[in-house]
Coordinates of N, CA and C in Angstrom, one line a residue:
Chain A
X1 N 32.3 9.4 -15.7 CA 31.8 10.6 -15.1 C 33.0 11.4 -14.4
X2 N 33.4 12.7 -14.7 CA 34.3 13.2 -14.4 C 34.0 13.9 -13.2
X3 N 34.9 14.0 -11.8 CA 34.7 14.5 -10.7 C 34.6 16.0 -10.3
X4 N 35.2 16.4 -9.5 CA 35.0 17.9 -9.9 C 36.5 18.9 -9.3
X5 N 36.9 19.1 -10.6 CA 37.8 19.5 -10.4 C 38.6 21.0 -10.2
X6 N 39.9 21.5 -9.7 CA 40.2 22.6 -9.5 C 41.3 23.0 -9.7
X7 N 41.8 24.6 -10.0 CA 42.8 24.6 -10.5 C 43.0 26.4 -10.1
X8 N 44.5 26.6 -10.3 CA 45.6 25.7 -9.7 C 45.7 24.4 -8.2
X9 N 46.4 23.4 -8.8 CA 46.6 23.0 -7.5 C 47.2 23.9 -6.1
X10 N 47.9 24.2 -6.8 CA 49.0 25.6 -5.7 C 48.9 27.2 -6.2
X11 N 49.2 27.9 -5.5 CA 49.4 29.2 -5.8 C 50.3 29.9 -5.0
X12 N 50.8 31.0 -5.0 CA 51.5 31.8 -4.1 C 51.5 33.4 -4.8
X13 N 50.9 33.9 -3.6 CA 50.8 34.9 -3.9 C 51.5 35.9 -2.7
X14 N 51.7 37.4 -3.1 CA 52.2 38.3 -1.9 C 51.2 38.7 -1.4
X15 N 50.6 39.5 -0.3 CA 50.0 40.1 0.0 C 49.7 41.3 -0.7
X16 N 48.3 42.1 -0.5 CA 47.7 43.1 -1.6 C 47.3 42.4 -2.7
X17 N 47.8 41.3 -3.3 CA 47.3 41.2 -4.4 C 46.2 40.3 -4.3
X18 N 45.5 40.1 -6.1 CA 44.3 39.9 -6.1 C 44.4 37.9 -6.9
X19 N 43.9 37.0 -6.8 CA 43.8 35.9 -6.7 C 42.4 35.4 -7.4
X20 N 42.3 34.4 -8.4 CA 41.2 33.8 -9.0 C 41.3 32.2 -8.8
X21 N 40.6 31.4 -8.3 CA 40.8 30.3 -8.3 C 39.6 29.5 -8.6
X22 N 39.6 28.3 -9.7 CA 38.5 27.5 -11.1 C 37.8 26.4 -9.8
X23 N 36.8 25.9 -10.7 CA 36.1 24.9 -10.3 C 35.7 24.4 -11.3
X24 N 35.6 23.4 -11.9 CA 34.6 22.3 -12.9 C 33.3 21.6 -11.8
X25 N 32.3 21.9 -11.8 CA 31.4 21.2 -10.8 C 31.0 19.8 -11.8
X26 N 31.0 18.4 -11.1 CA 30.3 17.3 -11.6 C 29.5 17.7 -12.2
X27 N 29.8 16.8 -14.0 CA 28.6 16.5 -14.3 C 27.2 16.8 -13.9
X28 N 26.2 17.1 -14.5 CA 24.4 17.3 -13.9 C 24.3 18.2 -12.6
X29 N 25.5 18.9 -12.1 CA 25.7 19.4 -10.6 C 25.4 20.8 -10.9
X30 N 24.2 21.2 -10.3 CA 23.9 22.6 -10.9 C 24.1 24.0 -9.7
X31 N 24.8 22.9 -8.5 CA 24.8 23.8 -7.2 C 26.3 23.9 -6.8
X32 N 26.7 24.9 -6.3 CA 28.5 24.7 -6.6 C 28.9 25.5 -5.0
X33 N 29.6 25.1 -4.0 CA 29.9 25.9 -2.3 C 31.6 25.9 -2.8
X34 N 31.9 27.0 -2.0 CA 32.8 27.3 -1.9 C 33.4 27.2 -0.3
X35 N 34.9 26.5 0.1 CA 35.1 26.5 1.4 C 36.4 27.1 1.6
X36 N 36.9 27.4 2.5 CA 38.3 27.5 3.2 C 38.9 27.0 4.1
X37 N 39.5 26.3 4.5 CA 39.9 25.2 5.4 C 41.3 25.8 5.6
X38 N 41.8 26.7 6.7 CA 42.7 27.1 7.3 C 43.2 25.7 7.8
X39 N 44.9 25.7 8.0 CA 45.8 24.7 8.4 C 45.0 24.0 10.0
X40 N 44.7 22.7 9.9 CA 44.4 22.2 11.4 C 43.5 22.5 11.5
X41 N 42.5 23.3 10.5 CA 41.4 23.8 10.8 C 40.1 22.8 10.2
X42 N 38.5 22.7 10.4 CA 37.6 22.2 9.8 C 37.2 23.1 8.6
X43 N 36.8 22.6 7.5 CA 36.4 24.3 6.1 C 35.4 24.9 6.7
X44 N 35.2 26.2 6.3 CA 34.7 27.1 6.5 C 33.9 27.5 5.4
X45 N 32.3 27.7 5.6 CA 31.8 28.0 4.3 C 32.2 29.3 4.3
X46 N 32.0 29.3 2.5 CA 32.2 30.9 2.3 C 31.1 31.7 1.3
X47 N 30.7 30.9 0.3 CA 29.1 31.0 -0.2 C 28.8 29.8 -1.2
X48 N 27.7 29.7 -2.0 CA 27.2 29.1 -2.9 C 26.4 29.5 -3.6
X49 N 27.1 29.2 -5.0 CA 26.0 29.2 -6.1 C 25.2 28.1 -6.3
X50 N 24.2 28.9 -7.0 CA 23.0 27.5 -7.4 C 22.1 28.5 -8.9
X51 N 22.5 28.2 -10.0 CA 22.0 28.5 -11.3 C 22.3 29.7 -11.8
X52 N 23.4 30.4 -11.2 CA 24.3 31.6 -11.5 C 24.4 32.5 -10.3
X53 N 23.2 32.0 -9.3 CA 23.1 33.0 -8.0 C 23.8 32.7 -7.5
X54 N 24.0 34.0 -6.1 CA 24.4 33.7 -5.0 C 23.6 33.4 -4.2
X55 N 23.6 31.8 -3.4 CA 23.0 31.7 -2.8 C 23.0 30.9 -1.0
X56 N 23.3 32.0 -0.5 CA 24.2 32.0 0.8 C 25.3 32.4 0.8
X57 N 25.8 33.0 2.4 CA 27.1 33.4 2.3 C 27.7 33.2 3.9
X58 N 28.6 32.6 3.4 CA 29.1 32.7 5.7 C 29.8 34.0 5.6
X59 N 30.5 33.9 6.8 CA 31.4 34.9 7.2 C 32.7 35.8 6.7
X60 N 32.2 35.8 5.8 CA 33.6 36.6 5.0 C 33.4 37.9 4.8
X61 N 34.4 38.6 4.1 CA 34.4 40.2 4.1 C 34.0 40.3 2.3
X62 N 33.6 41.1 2.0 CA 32.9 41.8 0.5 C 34.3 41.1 -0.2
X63 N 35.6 41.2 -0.2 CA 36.7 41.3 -1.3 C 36.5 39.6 -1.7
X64 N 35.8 38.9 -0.9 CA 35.7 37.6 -1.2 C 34.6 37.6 -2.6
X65 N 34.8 37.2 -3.2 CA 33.3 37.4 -4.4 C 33.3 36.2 -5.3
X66 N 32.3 35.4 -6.0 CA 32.4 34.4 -6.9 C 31.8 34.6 -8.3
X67 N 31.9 33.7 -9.1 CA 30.5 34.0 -10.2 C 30.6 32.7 -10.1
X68 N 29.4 32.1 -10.8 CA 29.0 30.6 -11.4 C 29.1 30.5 -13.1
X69 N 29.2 30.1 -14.0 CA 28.6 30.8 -15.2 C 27.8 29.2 -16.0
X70 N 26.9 29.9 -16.9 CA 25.7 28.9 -17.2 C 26.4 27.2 -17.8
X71 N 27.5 26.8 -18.1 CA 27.8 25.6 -17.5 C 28.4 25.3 -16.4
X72 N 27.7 26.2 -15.0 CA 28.1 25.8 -13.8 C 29.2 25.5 -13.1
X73 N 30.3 25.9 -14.3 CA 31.7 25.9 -13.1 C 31.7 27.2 -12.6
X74 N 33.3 27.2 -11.9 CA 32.8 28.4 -10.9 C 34.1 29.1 -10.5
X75 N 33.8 30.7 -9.9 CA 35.4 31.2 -9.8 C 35.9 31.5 -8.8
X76 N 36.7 31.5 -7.7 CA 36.3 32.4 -6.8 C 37.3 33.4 -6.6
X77 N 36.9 34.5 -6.8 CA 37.7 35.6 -6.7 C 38.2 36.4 -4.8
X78 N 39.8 36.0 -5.1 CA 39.6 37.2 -3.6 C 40.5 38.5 -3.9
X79 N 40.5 39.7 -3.4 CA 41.1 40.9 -3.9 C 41.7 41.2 -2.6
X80 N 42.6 42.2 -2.6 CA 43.4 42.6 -1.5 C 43.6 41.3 -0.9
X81 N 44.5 40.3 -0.8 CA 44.8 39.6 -0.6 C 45.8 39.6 1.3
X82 N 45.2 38.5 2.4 CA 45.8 39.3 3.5 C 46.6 37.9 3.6
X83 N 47.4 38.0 5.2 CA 48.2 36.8 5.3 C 47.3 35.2 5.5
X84 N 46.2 35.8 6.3 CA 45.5 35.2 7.1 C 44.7 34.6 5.6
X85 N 44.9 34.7 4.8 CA 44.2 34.2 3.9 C 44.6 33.0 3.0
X86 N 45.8 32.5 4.0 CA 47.1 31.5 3.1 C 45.6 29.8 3.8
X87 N 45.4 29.3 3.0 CA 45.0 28.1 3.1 C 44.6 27.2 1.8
X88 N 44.0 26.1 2.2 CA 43.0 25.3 1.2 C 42.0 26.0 0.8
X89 N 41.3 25.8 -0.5 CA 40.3 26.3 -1.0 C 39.5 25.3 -1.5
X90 N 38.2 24.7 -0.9 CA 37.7 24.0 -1.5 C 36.7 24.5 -2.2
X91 N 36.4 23.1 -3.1 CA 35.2 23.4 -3.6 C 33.9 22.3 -4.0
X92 N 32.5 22.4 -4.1 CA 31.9 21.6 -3.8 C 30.7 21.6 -4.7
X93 N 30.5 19.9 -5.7 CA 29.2 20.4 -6.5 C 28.1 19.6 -5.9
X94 N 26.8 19.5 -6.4 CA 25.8 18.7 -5.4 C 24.6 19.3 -6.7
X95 N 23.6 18.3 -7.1 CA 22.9 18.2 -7.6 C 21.4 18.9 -7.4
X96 N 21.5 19.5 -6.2 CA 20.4 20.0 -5.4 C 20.5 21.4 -5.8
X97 N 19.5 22.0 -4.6 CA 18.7 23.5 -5.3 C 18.2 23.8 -4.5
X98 N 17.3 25.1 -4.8 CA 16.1 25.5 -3.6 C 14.9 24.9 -2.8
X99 N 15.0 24.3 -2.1 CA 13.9 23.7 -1.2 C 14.6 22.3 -1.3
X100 N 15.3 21.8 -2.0 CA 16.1 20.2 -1.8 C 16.3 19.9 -0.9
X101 N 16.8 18.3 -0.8 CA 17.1 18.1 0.8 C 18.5 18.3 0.5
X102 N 19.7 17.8 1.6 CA 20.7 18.0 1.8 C 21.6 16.8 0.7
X103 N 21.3 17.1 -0.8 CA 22.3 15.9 -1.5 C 23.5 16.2 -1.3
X104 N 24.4 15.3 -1.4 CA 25.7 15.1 -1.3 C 26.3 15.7 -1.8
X105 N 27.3 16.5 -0.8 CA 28.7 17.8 -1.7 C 29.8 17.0 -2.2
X106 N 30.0 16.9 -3.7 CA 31.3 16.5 -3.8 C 32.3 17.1 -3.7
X107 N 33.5 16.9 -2.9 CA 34.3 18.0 -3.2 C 35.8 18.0 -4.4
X108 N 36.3 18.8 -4.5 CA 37.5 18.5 -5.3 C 38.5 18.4 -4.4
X109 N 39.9 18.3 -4.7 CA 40.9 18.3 -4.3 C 41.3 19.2 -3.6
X110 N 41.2 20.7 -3.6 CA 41.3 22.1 -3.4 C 42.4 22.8 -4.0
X111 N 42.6 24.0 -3.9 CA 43.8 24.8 -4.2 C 44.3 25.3 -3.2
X112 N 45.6 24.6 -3.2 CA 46.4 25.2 -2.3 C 47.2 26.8 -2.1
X113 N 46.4 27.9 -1.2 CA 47.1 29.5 -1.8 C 47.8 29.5 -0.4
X114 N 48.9 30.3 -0.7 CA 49.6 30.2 0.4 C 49.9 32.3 0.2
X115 N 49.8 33.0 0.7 CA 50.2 34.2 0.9 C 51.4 34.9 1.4
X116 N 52.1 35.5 1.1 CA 53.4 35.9 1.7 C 53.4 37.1 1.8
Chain B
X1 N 22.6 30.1 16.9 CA 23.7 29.2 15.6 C 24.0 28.1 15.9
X2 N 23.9 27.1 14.8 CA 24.4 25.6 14.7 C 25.7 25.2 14.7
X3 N 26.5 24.9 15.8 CA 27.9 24.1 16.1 C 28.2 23.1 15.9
X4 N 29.4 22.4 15.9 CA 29.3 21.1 15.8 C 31.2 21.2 16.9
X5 N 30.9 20.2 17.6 CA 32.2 19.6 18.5 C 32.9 18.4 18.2
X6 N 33.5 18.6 17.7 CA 34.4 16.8 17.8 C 35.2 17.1 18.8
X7 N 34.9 15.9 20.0 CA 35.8 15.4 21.3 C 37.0 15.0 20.6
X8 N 37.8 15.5 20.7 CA 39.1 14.9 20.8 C 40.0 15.0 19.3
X9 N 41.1 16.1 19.5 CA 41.8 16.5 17.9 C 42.4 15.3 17.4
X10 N 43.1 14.2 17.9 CA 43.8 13.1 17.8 C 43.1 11.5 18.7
X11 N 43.1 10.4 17.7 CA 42.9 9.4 18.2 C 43.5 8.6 17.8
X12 N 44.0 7.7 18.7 CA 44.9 6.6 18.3 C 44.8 5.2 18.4
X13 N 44.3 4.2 17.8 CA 44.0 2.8 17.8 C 44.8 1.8 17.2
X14 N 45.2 0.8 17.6 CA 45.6 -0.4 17.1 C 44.7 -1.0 15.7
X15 N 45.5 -1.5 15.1 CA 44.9 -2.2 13.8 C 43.8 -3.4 14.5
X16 N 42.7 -3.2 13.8 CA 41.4 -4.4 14.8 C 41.1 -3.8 15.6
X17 N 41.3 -2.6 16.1 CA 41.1 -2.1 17.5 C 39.4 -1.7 16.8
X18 N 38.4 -1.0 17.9 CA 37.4 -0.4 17.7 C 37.9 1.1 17.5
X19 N 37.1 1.6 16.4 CA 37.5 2.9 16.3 C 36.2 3.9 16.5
X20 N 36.1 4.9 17.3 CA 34.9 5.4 18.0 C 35.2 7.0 18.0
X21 N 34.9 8.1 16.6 CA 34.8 9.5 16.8 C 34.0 10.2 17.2
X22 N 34.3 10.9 18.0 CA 32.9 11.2 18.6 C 32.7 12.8 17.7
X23 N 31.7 13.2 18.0 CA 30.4 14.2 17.5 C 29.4 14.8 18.3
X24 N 29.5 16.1 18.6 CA 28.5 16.6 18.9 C 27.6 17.8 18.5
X25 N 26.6 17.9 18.1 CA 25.7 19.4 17.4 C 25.0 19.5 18.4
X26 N 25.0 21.1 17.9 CA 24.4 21.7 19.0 C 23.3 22.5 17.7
X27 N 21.6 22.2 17.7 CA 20.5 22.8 17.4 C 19.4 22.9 18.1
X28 N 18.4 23.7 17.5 CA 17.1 23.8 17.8 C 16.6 22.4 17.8
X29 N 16.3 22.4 16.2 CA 16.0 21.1 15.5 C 17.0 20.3 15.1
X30 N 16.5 18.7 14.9 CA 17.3 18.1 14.6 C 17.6 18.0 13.1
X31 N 19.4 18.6 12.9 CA 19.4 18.9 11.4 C 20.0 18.0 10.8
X32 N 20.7 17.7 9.5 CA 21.1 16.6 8.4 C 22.7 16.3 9.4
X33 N 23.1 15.6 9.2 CA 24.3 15.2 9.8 C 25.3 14.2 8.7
X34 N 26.7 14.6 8.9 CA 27.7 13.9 8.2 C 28.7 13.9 8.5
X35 N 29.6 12.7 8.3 CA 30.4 12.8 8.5 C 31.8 12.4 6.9
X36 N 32.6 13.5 7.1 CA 33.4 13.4 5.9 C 34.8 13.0 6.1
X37 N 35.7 12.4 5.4 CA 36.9 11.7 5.4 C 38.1 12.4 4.4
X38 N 39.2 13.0 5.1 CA 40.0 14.0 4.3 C 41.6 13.1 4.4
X39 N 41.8 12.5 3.2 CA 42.8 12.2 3.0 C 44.4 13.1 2.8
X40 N 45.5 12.7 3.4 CA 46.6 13.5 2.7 C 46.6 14.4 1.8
X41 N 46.6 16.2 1.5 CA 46.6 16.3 0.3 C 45.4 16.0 -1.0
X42 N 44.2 15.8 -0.2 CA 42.8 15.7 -0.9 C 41.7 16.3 -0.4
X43 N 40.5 16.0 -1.1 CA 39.5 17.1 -1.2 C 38.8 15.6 0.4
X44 N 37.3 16.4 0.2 CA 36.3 15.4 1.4 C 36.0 14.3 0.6
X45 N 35.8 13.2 1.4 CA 34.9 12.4 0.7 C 33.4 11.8 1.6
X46 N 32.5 11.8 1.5 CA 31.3 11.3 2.4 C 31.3 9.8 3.0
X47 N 31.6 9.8 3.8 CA 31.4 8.9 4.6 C 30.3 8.0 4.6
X48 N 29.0 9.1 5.4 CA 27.8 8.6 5.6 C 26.9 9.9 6.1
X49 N 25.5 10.0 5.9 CA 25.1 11.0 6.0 C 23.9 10.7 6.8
X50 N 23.0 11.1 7.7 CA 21.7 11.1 8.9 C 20.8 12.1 8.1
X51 N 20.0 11.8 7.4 CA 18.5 12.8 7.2 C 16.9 12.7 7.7
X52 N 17.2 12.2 8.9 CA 16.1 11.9 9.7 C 15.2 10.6 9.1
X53 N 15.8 9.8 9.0 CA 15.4 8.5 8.3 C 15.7 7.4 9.5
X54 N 16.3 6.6 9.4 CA 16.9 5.5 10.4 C 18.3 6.1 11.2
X55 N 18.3 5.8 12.3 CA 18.7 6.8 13.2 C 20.4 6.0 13.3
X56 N 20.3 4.8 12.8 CA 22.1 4.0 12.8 C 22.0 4.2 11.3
X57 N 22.9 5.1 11.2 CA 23.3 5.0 9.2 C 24.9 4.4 9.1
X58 N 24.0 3.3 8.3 CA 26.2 3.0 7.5 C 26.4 3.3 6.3
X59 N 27.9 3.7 6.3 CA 28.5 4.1 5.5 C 29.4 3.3 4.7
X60 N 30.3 3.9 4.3 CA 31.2 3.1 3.2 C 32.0 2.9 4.2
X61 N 33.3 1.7 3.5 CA 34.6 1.0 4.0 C 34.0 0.2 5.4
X62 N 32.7 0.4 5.6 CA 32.5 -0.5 7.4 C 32.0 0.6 8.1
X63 N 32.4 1.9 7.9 CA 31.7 3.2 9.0 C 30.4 3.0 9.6
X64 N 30.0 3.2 10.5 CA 28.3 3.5 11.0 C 28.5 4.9 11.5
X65 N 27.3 5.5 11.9 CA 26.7 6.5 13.2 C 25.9 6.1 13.1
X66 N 25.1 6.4 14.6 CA 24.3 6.4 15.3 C 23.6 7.5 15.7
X67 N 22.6 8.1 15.3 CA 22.1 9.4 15.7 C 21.3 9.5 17.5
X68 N 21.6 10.1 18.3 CA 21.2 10.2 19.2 C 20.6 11.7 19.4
X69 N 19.1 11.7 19.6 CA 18.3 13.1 19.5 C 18.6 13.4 21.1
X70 N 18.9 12.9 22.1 CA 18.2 12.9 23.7 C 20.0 13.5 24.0
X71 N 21.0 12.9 22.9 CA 22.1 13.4 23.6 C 22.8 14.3 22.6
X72 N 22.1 14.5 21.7 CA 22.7 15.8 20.7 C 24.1 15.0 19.9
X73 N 24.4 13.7 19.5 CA 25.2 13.3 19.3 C 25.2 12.2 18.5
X74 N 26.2 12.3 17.2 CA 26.2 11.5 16.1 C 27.5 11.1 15.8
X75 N 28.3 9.9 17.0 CA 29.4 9.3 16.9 C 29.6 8.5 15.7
X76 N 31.1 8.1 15.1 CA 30.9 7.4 14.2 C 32.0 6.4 15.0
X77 N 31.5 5.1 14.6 CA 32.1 3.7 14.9 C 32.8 3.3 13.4
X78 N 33.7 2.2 13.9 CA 34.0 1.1 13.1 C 34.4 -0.3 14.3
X79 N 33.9 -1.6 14.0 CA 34.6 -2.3 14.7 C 36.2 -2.6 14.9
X80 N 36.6 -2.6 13.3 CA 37.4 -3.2 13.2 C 38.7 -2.5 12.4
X81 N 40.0 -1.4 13.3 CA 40.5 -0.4 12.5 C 41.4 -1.0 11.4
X82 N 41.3 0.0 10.1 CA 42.7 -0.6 9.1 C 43.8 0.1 8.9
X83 N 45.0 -0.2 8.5 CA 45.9 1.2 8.4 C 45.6 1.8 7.1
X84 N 44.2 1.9 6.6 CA 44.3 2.6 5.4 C 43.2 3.5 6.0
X85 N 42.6 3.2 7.0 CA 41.8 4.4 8.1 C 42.7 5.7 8.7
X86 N 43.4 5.3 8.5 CA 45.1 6.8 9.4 C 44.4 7.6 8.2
X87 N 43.6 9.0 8.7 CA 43.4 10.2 7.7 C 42.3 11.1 8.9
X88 N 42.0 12.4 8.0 CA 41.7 13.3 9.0 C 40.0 13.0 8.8
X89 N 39.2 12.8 10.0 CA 37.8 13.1 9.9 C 36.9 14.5 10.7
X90 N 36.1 14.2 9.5 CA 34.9 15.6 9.6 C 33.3 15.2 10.3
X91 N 33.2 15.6 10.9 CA 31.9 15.5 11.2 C 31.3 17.1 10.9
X92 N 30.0 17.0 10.2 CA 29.2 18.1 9.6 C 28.3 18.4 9.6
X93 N 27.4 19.6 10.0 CA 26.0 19.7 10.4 C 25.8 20.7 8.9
X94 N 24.2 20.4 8.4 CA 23.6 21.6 7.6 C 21.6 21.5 8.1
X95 N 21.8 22.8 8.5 CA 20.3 23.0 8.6 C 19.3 22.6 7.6
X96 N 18.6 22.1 8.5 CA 17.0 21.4 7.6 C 16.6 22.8 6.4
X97 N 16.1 22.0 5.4 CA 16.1 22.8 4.3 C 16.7 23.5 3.6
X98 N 18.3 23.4 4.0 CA 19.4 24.1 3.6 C 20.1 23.1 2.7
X99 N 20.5 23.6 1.2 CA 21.4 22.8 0.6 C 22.5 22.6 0.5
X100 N 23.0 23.7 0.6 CA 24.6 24.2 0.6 C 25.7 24.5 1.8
X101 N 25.4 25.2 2.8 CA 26.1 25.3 4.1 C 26.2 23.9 4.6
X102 N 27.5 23.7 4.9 CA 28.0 22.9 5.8 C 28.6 23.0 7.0
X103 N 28.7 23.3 8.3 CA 29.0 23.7 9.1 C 29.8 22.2 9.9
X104 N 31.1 22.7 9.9 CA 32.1 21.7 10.1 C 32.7 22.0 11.6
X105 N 32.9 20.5 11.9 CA 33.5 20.6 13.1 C 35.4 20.6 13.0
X106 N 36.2 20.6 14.2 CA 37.6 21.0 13.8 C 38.2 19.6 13.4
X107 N 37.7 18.9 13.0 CA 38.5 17.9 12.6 C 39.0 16.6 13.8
X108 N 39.0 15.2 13.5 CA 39.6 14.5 14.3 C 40.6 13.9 13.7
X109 N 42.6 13.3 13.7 CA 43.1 13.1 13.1 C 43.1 11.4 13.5
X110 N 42.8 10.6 13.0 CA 42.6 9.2 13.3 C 44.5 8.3 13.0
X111 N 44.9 8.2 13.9 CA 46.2 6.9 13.3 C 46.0 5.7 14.0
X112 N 46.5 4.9 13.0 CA 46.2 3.3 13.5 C 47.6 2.6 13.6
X113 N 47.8 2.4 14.4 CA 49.3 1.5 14.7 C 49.2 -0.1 14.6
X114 N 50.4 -0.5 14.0 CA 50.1 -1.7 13.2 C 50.3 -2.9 14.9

């Protein structure tokens, strides 16, 4: 069973610019969160798909955006790219859905984006 | 809004020692609780998770918590520390009926001195 994986491991980007980063969600995993985990910091949600939707979103600004697509991996796009935006990027699949209980997030490795 | 506190950024125990991270959420209700384990340069891995079932849940490698409703608090134990324990821990709340938000605390970094 393959875990769930992400890609690039690293990135570096300048500021202004715009940034895509993958997810493979586990196997049978039809629900996919996306996090941010600033340096020293705990992740931060940032939304989640669950069967192409969006479904929830924490605190982020509009340039943040994702898709899912119908084999459930996932993208997450950020545009205007700021400094404050250099961190980990996780990501997380989980078996569950609407009205489910709380099944377990797997997460991947993350992508490391670093901003300049 | 649902918080979560971990007492203390750094903990430091002897190998054998007892290892004790503490946790605190702050809800209405009492919501799903976990706690997650972030190695060097890796993603989370689940520890152990509280879904209103038995209120001491263990976990993998030896972990427990202990859910306490009267003190808003879901410490995690081990008796006995190893040096393959030295990594960063998460304690994490997500609201009842909620499947996806995780709401994370800042992290505690655990080292074990031999």
């Amino acid at each position: 069973e393959t875990g769930v994986t992400q890609s690039p491991t690293h990135l570096i980007k300048t500021r202004g610019q715009q940034v895509t980063l993958r997810c493979s969600s586990q196997s049978g995993h039809n629900t996919v969160s996306w996090y941010q985990q600033a340096l020293g910091q705990g992740p931060q949600f940032i939304f989640q798909y669950y069967r192409e939707e969006e479904n929830g979103r924490g605190n982020f600004p509009p340039r943040f955006s994702g898709l899912q697509f119908p084999n459930y991996s996932s993208e997450l796009n950020v545009n205007a790219l700021e400094l404050d935006d250099s961190a980990l990027y996780l990501c997380a699949s989980s078996p569950g859905g609407l009205g489910k209980g709380p099944g377990e997030q797997f997460f991947g490795p993350g992508t490391r984006l670093t901003v300049l | 809004a649902q918080s979560v506190t971990q007492l203390g950024s750094h903990v430091s125990v002897s190998e054998g020692a007892l290892v004790l991270l503490r946790c605190n959420y702050s809800s209405s209700v009492p919501p799903y609780l976990f706690w997650y384990v972030q190695y060097p340069n890796q993603g989370l891995q689940l520890l152990l998770k509280y879904t209103s079932a038995a209120t001491l849940v263990k976990g993998i490698n030896g972990f427990e918590a202990e859910f306490k409703k009267s003190e808003t608090s879901f410490h995690l134990t081990k008796p006995s520390a190893h040096m393959s324990d030295a990594a960063e821990y998460f304690c994490a709340v997500s609201p009842q009926g909620n499947t996806g938000k995780l709401i994370f605390g800042q992290g505690t970094t655990l080292q074990v001195k031999p």
